[in-house]
Structures are given as C-alpha cells and as structure tokens.
mmCIF file of C-alpha atoms in Angstrom:
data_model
loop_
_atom_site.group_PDB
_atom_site.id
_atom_site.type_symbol
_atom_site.label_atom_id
_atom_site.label_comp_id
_atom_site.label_asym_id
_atom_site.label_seq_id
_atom_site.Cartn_x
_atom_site.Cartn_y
_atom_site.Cartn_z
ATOM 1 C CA UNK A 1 0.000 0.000 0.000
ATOM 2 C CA UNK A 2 1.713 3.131 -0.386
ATOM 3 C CA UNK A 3 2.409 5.501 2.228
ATOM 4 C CA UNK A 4 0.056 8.183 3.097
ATOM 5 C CA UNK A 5 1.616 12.109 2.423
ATOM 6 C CA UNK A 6 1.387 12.405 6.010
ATOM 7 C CA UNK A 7 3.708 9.604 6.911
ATOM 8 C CA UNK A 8 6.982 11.212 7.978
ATOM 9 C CA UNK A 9 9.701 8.901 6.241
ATOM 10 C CA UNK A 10 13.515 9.715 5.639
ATOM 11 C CA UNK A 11 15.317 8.694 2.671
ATOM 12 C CA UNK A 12 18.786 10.154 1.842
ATOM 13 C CA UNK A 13 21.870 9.737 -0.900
ATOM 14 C CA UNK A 14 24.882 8.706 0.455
ATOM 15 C CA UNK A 15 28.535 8.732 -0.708
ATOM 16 C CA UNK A 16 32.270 10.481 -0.672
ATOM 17 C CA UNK A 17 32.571 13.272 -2.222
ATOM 18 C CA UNK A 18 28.727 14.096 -1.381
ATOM 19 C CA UNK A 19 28.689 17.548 -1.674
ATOM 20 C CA UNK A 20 27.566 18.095 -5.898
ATOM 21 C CA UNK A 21 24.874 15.633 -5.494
ATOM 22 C CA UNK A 22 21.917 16.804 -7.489
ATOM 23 C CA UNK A 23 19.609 13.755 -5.898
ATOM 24 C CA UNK A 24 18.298 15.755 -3.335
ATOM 25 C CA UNK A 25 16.873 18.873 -5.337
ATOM 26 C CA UNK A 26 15.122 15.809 -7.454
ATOM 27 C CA UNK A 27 14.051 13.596 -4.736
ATOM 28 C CA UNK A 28 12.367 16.707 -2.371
ATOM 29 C CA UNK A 29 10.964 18.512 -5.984
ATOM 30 C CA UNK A 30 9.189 14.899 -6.319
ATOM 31 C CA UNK A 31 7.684 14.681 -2.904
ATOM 32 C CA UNK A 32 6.129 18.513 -3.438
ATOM 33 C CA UNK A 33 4.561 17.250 -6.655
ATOM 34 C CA UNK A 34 3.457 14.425 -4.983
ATOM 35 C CA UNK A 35 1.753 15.621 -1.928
ATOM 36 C CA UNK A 36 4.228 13.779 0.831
ATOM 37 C CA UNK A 37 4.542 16.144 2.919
ATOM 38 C CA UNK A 38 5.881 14.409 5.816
ATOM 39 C CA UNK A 39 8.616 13.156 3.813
ATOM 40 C CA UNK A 40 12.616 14.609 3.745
ATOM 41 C CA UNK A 41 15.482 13.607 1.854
ATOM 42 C CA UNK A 42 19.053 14.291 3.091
ATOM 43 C CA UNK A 43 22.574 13.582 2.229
ATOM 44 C CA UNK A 44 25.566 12.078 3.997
ATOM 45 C CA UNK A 45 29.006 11.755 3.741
ATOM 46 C CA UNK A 46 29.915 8.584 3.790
ATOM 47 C CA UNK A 47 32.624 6.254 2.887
ATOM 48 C CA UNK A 48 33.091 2.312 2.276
ATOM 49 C CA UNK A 49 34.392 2.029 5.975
ATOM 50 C CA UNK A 50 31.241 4.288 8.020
ATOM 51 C CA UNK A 51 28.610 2.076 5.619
ATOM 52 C CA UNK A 52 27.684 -0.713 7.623
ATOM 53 C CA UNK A 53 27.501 1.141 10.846
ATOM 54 C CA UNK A 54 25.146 3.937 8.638
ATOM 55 C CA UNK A 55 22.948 1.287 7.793
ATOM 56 C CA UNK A 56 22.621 -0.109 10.909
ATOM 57 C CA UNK A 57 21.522 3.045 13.126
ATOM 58 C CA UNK A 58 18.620 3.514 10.517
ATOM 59 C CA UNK A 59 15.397 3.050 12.039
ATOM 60 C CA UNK A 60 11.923 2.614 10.928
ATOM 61 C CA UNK A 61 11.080 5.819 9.715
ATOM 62 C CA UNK A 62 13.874 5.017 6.605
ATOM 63 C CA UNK A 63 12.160 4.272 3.315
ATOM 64 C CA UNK A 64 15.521 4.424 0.858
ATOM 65 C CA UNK A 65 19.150 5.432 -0.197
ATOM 66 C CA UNK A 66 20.336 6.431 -3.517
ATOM 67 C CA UNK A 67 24.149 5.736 -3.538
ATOM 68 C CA UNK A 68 26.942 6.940 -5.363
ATOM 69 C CA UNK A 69 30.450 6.357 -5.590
ATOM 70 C CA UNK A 70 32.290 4.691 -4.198
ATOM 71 C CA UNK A 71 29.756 2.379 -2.148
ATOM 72 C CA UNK A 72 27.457 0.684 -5.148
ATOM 73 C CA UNK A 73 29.919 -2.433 -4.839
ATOM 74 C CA UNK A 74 30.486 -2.182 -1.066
ATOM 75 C CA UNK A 75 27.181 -2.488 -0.313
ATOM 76 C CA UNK A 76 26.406 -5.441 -1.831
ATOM 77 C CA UNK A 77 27.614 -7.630 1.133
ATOM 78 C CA UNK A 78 25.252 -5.868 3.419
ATOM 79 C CA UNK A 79 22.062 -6.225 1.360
ATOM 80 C CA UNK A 80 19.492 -9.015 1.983
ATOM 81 C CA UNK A 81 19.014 -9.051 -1.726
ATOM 82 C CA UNK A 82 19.691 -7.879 -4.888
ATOM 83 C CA UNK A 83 17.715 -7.682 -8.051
ATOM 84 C CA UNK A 84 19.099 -9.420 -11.027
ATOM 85 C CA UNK A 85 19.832 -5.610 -12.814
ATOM 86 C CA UNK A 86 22.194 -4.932 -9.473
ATOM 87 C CA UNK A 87 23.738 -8.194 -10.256
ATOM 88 C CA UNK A 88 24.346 -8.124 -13.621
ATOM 89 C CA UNK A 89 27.018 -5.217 -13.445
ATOM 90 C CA UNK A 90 27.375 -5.867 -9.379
ATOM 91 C CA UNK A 91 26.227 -2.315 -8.582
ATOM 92 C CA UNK A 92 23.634 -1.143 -6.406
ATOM 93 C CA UNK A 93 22.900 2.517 -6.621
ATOM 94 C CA UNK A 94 19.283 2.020 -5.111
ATOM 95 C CA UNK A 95 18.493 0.403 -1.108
ATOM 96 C CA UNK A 96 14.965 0.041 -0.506
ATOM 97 C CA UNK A 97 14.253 -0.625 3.047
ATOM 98 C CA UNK A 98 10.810 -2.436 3.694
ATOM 99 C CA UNK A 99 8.820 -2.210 6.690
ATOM 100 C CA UNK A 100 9.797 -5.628 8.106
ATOM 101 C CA UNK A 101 13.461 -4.242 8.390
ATOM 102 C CA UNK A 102 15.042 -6.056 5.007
ATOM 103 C CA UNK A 103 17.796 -4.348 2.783
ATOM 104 C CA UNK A 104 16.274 -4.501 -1.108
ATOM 105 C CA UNK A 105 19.791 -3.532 -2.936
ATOM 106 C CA UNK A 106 18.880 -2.185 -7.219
ATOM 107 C CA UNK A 107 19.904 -0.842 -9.627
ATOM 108 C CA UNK A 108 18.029 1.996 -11.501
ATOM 109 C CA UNK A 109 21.376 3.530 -13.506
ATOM 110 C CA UNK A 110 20.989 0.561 -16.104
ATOM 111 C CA UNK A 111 16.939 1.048 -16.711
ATOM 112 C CA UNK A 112 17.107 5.184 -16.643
ATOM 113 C CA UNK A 113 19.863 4.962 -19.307
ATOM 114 C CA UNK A 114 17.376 3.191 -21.671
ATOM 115 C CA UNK A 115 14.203 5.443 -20.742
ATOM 116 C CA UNK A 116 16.606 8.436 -21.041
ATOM 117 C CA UNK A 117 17.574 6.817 -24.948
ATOM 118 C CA UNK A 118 14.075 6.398 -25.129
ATOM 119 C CA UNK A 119 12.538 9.530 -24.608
ATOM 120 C CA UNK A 120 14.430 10.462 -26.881
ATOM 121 C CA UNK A 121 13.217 8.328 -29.596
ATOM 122 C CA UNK A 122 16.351 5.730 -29.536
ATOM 123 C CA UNK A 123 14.165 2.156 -28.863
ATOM 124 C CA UNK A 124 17.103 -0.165 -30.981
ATOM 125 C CA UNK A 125 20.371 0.568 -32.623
ATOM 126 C CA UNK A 126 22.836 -2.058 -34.959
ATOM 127 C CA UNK A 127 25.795 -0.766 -33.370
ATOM 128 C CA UNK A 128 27.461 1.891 -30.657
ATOM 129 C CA UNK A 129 30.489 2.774 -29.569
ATOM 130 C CA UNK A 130 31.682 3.584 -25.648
ATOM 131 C CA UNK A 131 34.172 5.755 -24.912
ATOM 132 C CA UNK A 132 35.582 4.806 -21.343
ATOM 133 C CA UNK A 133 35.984 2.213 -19.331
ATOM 134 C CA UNK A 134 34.962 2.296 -15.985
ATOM 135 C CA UNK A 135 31.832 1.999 -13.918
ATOM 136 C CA UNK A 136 29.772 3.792 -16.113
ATOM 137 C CA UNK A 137 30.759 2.269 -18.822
ATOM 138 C CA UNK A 138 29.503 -1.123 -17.511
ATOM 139 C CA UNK A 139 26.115 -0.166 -16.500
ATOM 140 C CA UNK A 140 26.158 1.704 -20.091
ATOM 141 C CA UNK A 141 27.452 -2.063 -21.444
ATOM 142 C CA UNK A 142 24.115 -3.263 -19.575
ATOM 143 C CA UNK A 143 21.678 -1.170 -21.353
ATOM 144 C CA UNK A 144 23.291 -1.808 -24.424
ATOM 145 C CA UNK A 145 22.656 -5.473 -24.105
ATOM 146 C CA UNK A 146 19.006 -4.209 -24.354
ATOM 147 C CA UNK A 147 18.405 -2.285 -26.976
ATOM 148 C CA UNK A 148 21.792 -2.931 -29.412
ATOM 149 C CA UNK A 149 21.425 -6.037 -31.664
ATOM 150 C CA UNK A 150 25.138 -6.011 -33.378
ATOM 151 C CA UNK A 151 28.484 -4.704 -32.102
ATOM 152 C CA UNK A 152 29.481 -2.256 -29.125
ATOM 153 C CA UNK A 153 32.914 -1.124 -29.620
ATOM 154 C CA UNK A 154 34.651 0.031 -26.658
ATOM 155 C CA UNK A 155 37.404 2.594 -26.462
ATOM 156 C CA UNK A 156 40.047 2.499 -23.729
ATOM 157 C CA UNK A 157 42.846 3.414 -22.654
ATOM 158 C CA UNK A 158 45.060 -0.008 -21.225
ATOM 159 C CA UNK A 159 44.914 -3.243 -22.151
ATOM 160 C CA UNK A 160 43.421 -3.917 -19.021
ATOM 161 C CA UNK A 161 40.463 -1.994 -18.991
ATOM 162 C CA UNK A 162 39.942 -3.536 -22.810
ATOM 163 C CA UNK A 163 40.578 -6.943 -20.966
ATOM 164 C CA UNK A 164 37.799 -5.623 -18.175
ATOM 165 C CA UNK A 165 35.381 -4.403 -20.708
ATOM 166 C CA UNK A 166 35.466 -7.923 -22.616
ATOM 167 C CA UNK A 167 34.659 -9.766 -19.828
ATOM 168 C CA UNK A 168 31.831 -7.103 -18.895
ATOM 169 C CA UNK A 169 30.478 -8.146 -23.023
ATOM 170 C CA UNK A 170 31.011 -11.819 -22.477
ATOM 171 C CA UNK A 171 28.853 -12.003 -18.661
ATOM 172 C CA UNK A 172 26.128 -9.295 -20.453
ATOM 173 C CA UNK A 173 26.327 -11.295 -23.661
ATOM 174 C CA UNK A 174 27.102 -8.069 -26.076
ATOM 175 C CA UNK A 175 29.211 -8.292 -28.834
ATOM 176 C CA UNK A 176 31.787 -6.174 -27.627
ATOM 177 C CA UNK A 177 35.351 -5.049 -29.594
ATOM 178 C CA UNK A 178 37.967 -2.606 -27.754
ATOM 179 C CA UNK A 179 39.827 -0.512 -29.345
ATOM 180 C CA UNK A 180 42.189 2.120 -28.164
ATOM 181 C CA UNK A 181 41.795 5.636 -27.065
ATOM 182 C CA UNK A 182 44.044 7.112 -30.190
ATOM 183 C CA UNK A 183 41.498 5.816 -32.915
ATOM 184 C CA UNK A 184 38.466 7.504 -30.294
ATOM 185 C CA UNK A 185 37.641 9.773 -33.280
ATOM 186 C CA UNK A 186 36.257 6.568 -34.895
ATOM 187 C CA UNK A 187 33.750 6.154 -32.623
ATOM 188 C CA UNK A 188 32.058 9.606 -33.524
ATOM 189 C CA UNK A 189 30.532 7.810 -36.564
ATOM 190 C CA UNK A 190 28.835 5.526 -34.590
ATOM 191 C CA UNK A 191 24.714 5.194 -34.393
ATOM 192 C CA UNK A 192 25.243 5.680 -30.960
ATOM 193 C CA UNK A 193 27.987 7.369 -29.012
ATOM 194 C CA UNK A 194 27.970 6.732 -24.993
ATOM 195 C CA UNK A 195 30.768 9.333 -23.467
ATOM 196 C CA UNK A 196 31.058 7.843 -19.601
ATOM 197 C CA UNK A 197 34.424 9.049 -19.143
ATOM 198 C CA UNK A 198 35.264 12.393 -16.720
ATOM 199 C CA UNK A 199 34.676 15.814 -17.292
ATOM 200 C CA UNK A 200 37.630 17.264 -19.994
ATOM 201 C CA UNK A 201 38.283 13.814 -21.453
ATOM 202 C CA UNK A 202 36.536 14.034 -24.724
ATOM 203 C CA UNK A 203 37.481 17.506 -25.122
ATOM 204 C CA UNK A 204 39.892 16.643 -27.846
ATOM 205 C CA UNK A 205 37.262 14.633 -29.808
ATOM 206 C CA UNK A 206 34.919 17.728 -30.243
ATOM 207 C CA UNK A 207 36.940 18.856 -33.537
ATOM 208 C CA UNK A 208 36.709 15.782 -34.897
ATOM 209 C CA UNK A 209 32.174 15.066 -34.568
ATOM 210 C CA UNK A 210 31.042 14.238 -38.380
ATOM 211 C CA UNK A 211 29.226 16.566 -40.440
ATOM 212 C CA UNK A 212 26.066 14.632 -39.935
ATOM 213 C CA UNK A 213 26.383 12.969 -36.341
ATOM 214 C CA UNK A 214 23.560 10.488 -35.430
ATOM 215 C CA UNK A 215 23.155 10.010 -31.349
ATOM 216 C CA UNK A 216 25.550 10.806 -28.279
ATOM 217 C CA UNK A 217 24.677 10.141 -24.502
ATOM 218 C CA UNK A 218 27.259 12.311 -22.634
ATOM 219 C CA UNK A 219 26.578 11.200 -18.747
ATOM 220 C CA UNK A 220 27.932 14.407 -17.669
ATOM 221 C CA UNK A 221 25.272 17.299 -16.508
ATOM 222 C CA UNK A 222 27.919 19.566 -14.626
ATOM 223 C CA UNK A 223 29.690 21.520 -16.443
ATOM 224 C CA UNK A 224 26.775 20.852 -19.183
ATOM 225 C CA UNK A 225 27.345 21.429 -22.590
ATOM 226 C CA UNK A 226 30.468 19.731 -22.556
ATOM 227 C CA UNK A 227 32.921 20.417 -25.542
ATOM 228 C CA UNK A 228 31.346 17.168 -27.439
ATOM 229 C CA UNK A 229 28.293 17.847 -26.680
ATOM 230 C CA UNK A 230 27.830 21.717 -27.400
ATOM 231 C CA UNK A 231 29.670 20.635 -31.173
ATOM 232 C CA UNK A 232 27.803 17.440 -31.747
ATOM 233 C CA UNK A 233 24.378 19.737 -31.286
ATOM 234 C CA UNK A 234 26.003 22.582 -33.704
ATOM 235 C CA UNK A 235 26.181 20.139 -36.361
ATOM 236 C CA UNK A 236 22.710 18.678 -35.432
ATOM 237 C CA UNK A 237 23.233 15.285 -33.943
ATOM 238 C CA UNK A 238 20.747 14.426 -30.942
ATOM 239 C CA UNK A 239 22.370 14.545 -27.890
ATOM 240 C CA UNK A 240 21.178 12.686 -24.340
ATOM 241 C CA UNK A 241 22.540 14.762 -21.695
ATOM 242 C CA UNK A 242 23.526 13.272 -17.688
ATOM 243 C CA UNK A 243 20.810 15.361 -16.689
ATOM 244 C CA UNK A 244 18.329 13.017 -18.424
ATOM 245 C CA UNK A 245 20.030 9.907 -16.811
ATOM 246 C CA UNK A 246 19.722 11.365 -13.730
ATOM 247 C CA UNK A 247 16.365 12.543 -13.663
ATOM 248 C CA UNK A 248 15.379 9.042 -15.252
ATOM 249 C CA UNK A 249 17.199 7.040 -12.624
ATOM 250 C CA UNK A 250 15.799 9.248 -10.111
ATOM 251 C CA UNK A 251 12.067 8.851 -11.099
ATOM 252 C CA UNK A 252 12.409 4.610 -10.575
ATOM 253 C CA UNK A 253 14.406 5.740 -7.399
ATOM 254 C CA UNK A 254 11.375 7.369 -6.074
ATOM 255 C CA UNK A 255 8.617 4.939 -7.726
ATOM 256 C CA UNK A 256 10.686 2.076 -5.716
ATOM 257 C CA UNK A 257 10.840 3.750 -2.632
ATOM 258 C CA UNK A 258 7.424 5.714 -1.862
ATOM 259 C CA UNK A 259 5.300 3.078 -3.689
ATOM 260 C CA UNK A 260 3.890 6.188 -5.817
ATOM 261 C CA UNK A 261 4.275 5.725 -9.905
ATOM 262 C CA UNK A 262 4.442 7.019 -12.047
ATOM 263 C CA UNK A 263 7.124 9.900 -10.158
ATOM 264 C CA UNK A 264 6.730 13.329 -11.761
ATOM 265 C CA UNK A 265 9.307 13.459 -14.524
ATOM 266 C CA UNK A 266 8.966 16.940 -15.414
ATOM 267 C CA UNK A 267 9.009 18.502 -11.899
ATOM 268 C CA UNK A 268 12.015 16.557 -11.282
ATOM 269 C CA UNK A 269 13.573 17.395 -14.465
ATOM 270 C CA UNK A 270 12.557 21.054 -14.092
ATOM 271 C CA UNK A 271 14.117 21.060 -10.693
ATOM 272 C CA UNK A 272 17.377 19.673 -11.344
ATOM 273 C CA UNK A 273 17.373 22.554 -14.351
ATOM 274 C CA UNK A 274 16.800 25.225 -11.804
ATOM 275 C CA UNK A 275 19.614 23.725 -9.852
ATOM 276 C CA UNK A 276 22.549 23.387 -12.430
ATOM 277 C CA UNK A 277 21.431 27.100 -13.801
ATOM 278 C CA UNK A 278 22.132 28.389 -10.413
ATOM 279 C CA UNK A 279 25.788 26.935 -9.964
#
C-alpha cells in the first residue's frame, strides 16, 4: 500500500565526495509534486568504511538510499538481496528498506539509461560505440545489451580496462570489440555514441564530430554542454545529456521507494534545471 503524504519517512543519498549531489533537489521537488509532505530527503558523507555502521543506526522511519560512488559495490555484502539488474554489473545505486526491516539492494542507472535513450526516440540501434571504461561504462554495457542487436565497440585506454570491458560483453552477452583511445575519433561515426568518461576527457574529440552525427549520450550534466556535446548539437546530432540519466534514474528511485508511480518526470527534471542554472 503506499504511504500516506502524512507519513513522515527519511530517505537520503549517500557517498564520498557528497557535496555536488543533485539527488536531493530531485528527490524533495518529487515529494512537493506528490503531496508527501511528511517526507525529507538528506545527504551524507559517507565512505566504504562508516557504511555498515550507517545502515545499521537507521530506524523505521527510513524508506531508501540512492548511492553513489564509491559504495554501489560495497554495499552489496550488506544487502538481503539484490535484483538481477544490481547483479548483472554488481552495482547497487538504489536500497529500498521495507517495513519488516530487510535491505532490497537495485539498480536503476541501467533502466534510466534506456528510458533516457528512449525519450528520446532511440528504442534499438545495430551498433554503438563507448568511450571509457569504468563503472559507467559497464552499467552503459548493460543497457546496451538491451536495446543494441550487433556490435558495441569500446574505447580504452590499457589493455586492461579492454581486458575488463570484454569480460563485462562476455557475462552481459554483447558483442563487444575494444579498441584504443588514439582511434576515439572513430567512434564519432557511430549510431550511438555513450561518453562515460570524466569531465575534460573528450574535449579533444569535439573537432573531430562528423558533419552529420547520429546520437551521443554524454553522462555528464555539470559543467553541461560539454565540448562534445555543445559541437555534436552545432552540427545537429541528438544529444542525451547526464541530466536526463539522472532525472530518469531518479524517477524509478522514487517509484521504488514511496510506492507512488508514475514519479513526476517533469518537476524533477525542471528542478534539477533550476539547480545546475544556479551553480
């Protein structure tokens, strides 16, 4: 049954640094739209070492966590379950904590990347490229597997992150080929470009976007456009921005967590906006 607005529940994003996190502005403009009033969302500091003792001094009034790096692995342990999206990458970004005290660990990064595509009228590609290799890039991997039927082609930087990403393809069954970061330019022709890699790393590539570009998903949102992004929109390609994965991460977050769906996408979206203007 889900909770009345005058329940007074907690629910919080936790992680190290903390600070930028959008997820509260998001979470709180949700609970306005949605009439819970007696509902607050916080954020913590906390590491790998403070998150077992975190989770247990929460007390009944907790409904969820959103976490961020670097406890989505180090959580794991500590959950009384995960669902099969969590375990596919081994990331939880999502705890829902039920009213008879269990730990529901999820994963809503891998699902908001394809409604994010979506929305923006991506349902199926032949191919994509990634550009990175690191957490991101596997949950990106993931939501591949879901909408890509031919070859992802990852570009990297080591042979060991190419040796990582393989083994990502192989357990998520997607056809993937590394390549390495010098030939990155390559990837710019893709269907579908997926940019998980930190802020100033495809700065270089931004001379190089085709005349015609088709799709890029640049996770960033802060600093937003990023050099790719603002050049791949000059020459008219469609571009998915981080703010849309967040948002669309954040509305499951909330569905899975106040038992209300669907969350108010726009609000949210409109919120986080607001937010990232004022910065």
């Amino acid at each position: 049954m889900p909770p009345r607005a005058t329940d007074a529940r907690r629910a919080a994003v936790l992680g190290s640094p903390i600070a930028h996190s959008l997820s509260p502005v998001l979470h709180r403009a949700a609970y306005d739209a949605l009439g819970l009033g007696g509902w607050s969302y916080d954020r913590f500091e906390i590491d790998e070492a403070a998150l077992p003792g975190f989770l247990d001094g929460l007390g009944p009034e907790w409904a969820g966590l959103s976490l961020t790096m670097p406890l989505k692995r180090a959580v794991i342990p500590l959950m009384d379950e995960i669902s099969d999206t969590a375990a596919s990458v081994d990331a939880v970004n999502t705890v829902v904590l039920t009213e008879d005290g269990r730990r529901l660990g999820d994963n809503t990064d891998i699902p908001g990347m394809v409604a994010a595509l979506r929305e923006h009228g991506i349902e199926e590609v032949d191919s994509a490229a990634i550009l990175g290799a690191g957490a991101t890039a596997s949950s990106a991997l993931a939501a591949l597997s879901r909408i890509c039927t031919g070859e992802v082609v990852a570009y990297v930087r080591s042979e060991a992150r190419a040796a990582e990403m393989r083994q990502w393809g192989e357990r998520l069954e997607v056809d993937v080929r590394t390549a390495d970061w010098a030939d990155a330019e390559q990837a710019l022709r893709a269907p579908l470009v997926i940019a998980t890699t930190p802020a100033g790393a495809t700065d270089a590539l931004a001379a190089a976007v085709p005349e015609r570009p088709a799709t890029l998903f640049d996770v960033l949102y802060d600093p937003w456009p990023t050099e790719l992004a603002a050049r791949w929109s000059m020459f008219g390609g469609a571009v998915v921005g981080g703010l849309d994965l967040l948002v669309h991460q954040a509305v499951l977050q909330v569905e899975r967590m106040t038992g209300r769906s669907p969350a108010p996408l726009e609000a949210m979206r409109h919120a986080g906006e607001k937010a990232l203007a004022g910065r």
